[in-house]
Amino acid sequence: MYIDGVFSGGGIKGFALIGAYKALEEKGLKFKHLAGTSAGSIIAALIAAGYTSDEISTLIEEIDLRTFLDERRTYLPGPISKWILLYWRLGLYKGDKMESWIANKLADKGIKTFRDLPPNSLRVIASDLTNGKMLVLPNDLIRYGISPESFSVAKAIRMSCSLPYFFEPVKLPTNVGKNIVVDGGVLSNFPIWLFDEVNGPKKRPVLGIKLSPKSQEMHKNNIKNAIDMFEALFDTMKNAHDARHISHRHEKDIIFIPVKSGLTTEFNISGEAKQALIELGRQKATNFLKKWTY
């Protein structure tokens, strides 16, 4: 049976999404349209390109995530150079290696631009800081004088994954200059609202996979210092917008995977920890599907 799917952001915690996808495959569910943010956009793009869960697991096993941490070269001492690059480049790492990896894996399935995918089969979220707007890619590109069909899928995923201050933002050339674009999670970490039908019932069941517990089960932020406050601020930005759209009507169609906090940027994660996250996602999805009615 065909369904539509939404994958949330969550950085390294996104390994759990692979396990959830595996459980959905085992149930015989296939995706017609997909949406995602940040880590969720990577999984959604790979699925849209035709990758199975086993193939994605193999890709993840083969890659050393630390290779994605591509620092710019400088002759200045380490700590000083990091602060200078952060100030001028707006991020510690370029993000080019991650984009290149995504581009190569999509190309292996014949996907380079959105023209290579069925219309509206993939939408990802990014944040345009220059104009203070949310971007739904590729649809919103036409407002910038850019052809959505000819835009690189890997570039869109790179934009959605540009965690502020960690990866350098994407400078998107437009017909009126360059716009600074960062991680979609700043404005919508779980864009299930993209599938809200204004006129009439949904064409297909919509299933969301969210890397957090239910709202009533979420822990309160314990703010004791400036770093705690920054983390709480970013969490609030990511979750507040989407929380207003996750009603009881939506909750019955969402697989909540309560992954512990603090994993978002652990690019040195061990193989055992990867597999544990994948298995957690598979277990949560399997248990959910036993009771899911659509």
XYZ file of C-alpha atoms in Angstrom:
294
model
C 0.000 0.000 0.000
C 1.173 3.506 -0.800
C 1.388 6.165 1.917
C 2.918 9.626 2.293
C 5.702 10.073 4.831
C 7.335 12.762 6.966
C 10.763 12.373 8.587
C 11.857 14.733 11.348
C 15.258 16.270 11.898
C 17.557 15.211 14.688
C 21.161 15.115 13.518
C 22.965 11.879 14.336
C 19.792 10.610 16.005
C 18.512 10.170 12.446
C 19.923 6.627 12.402
C 16.711 5.648 14.183
C 14.772 6.718 11.076
C 16.463 3.941 9.104
C 15.145 1.336 11.524
C 11.647 2.781 11.320
C 11.824 2.656 7.519
C 12.823 -1.013 7.718
C 9.734 -1.815 9.799
C 7.529 -0.003 7.279
C 9.043 -1.992 4.432
C 8.422 -5.241 6.303
C 4.776 -4.185 6.637
C 4.563 -3.730 2.850
C 4.171 0.065 2.978
C 5.634 2.183 0.174
C 5.996 5.952 -0.103
C 4.370 8.064 -2.810
C 5.301 11.499 -1.449
C 7.939 12.333 1.153
C 8.946 15.327 3.245
C 11.741 15.866 5.721
C 13.966 18.276 7.567
C 17.707 18.044 8.219
C 18.586 14.369 8.940
C 15.041 13.496 7.907
C 15.613 15.127 4.538
C 18.582 12.813 3.898
C 16.540 9.683 4.611
C 13.570 11.003 2.611
C 15.807 11.777 -0.379
C 17.437 8.334 -0.329
C 14.021 6.667 -0.170
C 12.702 8.860 -2.995
C 15.754 7.834 -5.043
C 14.814 4.180 -4.609
C 17.055 2.975 -1.784
C 15.785 0.173 0.458
C 16.393 0.249 4.206
C 19.066 -2.434 3.886
C 20.856 -0.408 1.217
C 20.753 2.713 3.402
C 22.098 0.714 6.360
C 24.987 -0.465 4.185
C 25.753 3.100 3.082
C 25.834 4.231 6.695
C 28.084 1.357 7.765
C 30.588 2.233 5.029
C 30.910 5.943 5.818
C 33.045 7.445 8.578
C 30.926 10.431 9.570
C 33.993 12.301 10.764
C 34.919 12.830 7.104
C 31.943 15.211 6.917
C 33.744 17.564 9.311
C 35.666 19.438 6.611
C 37.440 22.356 8.252
C 38.939 25.172 6.207
C 42.732 25.318 6.144
C 44.427 28.160 7.949
C 47.921 28.991 9.230
C 46.586 30.361 12.499
C 46.703 28.354 15.763
C 43.780 25.928 16.197
C 41.564 27.714 18.778
C 42.112 31.132 17.201
C 41.379 29.898 13.683
C 38.142 28.244 14.800
C 36.817 31.477 16.268
C 37.877 33.533 13.237
C 36.349 31.078 10.783
C 33.189 30.883 12.868
C 32.958 34.675 12.840
C 33.569 35.178 9.103
C 32.336 31.901 7.626
C 29.456 31.466 10.101
C 30.236 27.796 10.684
C 32.980 25.476 11.927
C 32.769 23.096 8.956
C 32.198 23.723 5.255
C 29.608 21.001 4.655
C 30.982 20.293 1.161
C 31.967 16.700 1.967
C 28.473 15.911 3.202
C 26.872 17.414 0.090
C 29.294 15.544 -2.172
C 28.508 12.229 -0.454
C 24.768 12.788 -0.827
C 25.183 13.824 -4.479
C 27.199 10.687 -5.272
C 24.722 8.335 -3.612
C 21.756 9.933 -5.364
C 23.619 9.849 -8.692
C 24.099 6.100 -8.233
C 20.306 5.856 -8.556
C 20.140 8.305 -11.461
C 19.046 11.310 -9.379
C 20.762 14.680 -9.773
C 18.066 17.362 -9.964
C 14.425 17.433 -8.944
C 13.557 16.852 -12.604
C 14.762 13.270 -12.080
C 12.087 12.655 -9.429
C 8.301 12.437 -9.885
C 6.630 15.848 -9.297
C 6.144 16.672 -5.594
C 7.565 13.306 -4.534
C 10.128 15.015 -2.286
C 9.934 18.255 -0.315
C 12.459 19.434 2.250
C 12.551 22.375 4.632
C 15.272 25.029 4.927
C 15.423 28.459 6.567
C 16.146 31.657 4.614
C 17.713 33.941 7.235
C 18.198 36.821 4.803
C 14.447 37.217 4.321
C 13.311 35.597 7.567
C 11.289 32.961 5.719
C 10.801 29.236 5.679
C 11.738 27.535 2.411
C 9.896 24.495 1.080
C 12.279 23.034 -1.476
C 12.079 22.821 -4.406
C 8.657 24.516 -4.659
C 9.630 27.923 -3.247
C 12.686 28.349 -5.486
C 10.580 29.861 -8.228
C 10.104 32.943 -6.001
C 13.870 33.458 -6.217
C 14.036 33.228 -9.984
C 15.379 29.651 -9.806
C 13.937 26.729 -11.754
C 12.793 24.122 -9.188
C 13.180 21.266 -11.684
C 16.826 22.046 -12.479
C 17.913 22.478 -8.845
C 20.298 19.938 -7.311
C 18.609 17.580 -4.853
C 21.885 17.226 -2.935
C 22.148 21.025 -2.615
C 18.608 21.173 -1.205
C 19.492 18.494 1.355
C 22.706 20.357 2.215
C 20.625 23.486 2.851
C 18.197 21.602 5.076
C 21.105 20.124 7.099
C 23.092 23.331 7.688
C 22.991 23.303 11.479
C 23.687 26.924 12.516
C 27.287 27.616 13.593
C 28.215 23.946 13.034
C 28.066 23.836 9.228
C 28.553 26.947 7.127
C 25.233 28.222 5.758
C 24.506 27.951 2.049
C 24.746 31.218 0.146
C 21.934 30.801 -2.354
C 22.391 32.921 -5.515
C 19.104 34.564 -6.486
C 17.940 37.230 -8.936
C 18.451 39.868 -6.222
C 21.685 38.709 -4.590
C 22.786 35.902 -2.280
C 20.594 34.652 0.548
C 21.900 32.955 3.703
C 20.147 29.606 4.163
C 20.454 27.303 7.194
C 18.947 24.184 8.718
C 15.204 23.806 8.220
C 14.854 22.715 11.833
C 15.147 26.344 12.894
C 11.596 26.883 11.596
C 10.040 23.445 11.106
C 11.727 20.263 12.296
C 8.753 18.016 11.491
C 6.764 19.359 8.511
C 3.731 17.088 8.734
C 1.624 20.179 8.029
C 2.723 19.923 4.380
C 0.187 17.128 3.966
C -2.792 18.907 5.515
C -5.498 18.780 2.864
C -7.528 21.977 2.697
C -10.246 20.572 0.481
C -11.531 17.110 1.315
C -9.952 13.958 2.733
C -6.324 12.922 2.244
C -5.506 11.002 -0.921
C -3.377 8.542 1.059
C -2.602 7.855 4.698
C 0.124 10.155 6.046
C 2.627 8.678 8.485
C 5.195 10.701 10.406
C 8.367 9.517 12.118
C 9.482 11.932 14.817
C 12.713 11.730 16.817
C 11.244 12.777 20.148
C 8.692 11.630 22.709
C 5.107 12.874 22.687
C 4.724 16.471 23.832
C 3.239 15.472 27.181
C 6.221 13.199 27.811
C 8.966 15.689 26.943
C 11.321 16.774 29.694
C 11.526 20.366 30.850
C 14.677 22.301 30.003
C 16.935 22.750 33.030
C 18.605 26.119 32.392
C 21.534 26.906 34.685
C 23.923 28.755 32.386
C 24.253 30.418 28.968
C 25.006 27.131 27.173
C 21.901 25.524 28.682
C 19.884 28.524 27.571
C 21.223 28.307 23.990
C 20.274 24.618 23.805
C 16.822 25.362 25.209
C 16.417 28.267 22.789
C 17.273 26.101 19.786
C 15.014 23.265 20.981
C 12.154 25.716 21.390
C 12.683 27.139 17.896
C 12.678 23.633 16.424
C 9.610 22.347 18.220
C 7.236 25.229 18.936
C 6.005 25.759 15.356
C 5.347 22.084 14.686
C 3.784 21.425 18.092
C 0.865 23.658 17.116
C 0.180 21.383 14.140
C 0.433 18.059 15.979
C -3.100 17.700 17.237
C -4.665 14.498 18.538
C -5.727 13.917 14.936
C -2.089 13.896 13.878
C -0.715 12.004 16.887
C -2.367 8.749 15.919
C -0.366 8.845 12.663
C 3.048 9.610 14.191
C 5.727 7.160 15.303
C 7.458 8.856 18.237
C 11.020 7.667 18.833
C 12.298 9.072 22.157
C 16.032 9.314 21.509
C 18.117 10.803 24.309
C 19.283 14.373 23.820
C 22.909 15.288 23.215
C 23.484 13.073 20.177
C 22.801 15.653 17.480
C 26.419 16.407 16.481
C 28.259 13.290 17.728
C 29.938 12.519 14.404
C 32.338 10.145 16.174
C 29.462 7.823 17.081
C 30.473 4.163 17.304
C 29.175 1.393 15.086
C 27.456 -0.179 18.074
C 25.659 3.077 18.889
C 24.530 3.395 15.256
C 23.038 -0.092 15.324
C 21.367 0.594 18.676
C 19.627 3.648 17.210
C 18.556 1.726 14.106
C 17.148 -1.065 16.265
C 15.325 1.428 18.506
C 13.632 2.930 15.463
C 12.673 -0.499 14.132
C 11.201 -1.592 17.469
C 9.189 1.599 17.979
C 7.816 1.462 14.428
C 7.005 -2.246 14.664
C 5.070 -1.753 17.889
C 3.261 1.270 16.435
C 2.215 -0.563 13.275
C 0.575 -3.345 15.289
C -2.077 -0.840 16.382
C -2.102 1.661 13.505
C -5.369 1.976 11.636
C -5.504 3.907 8.364
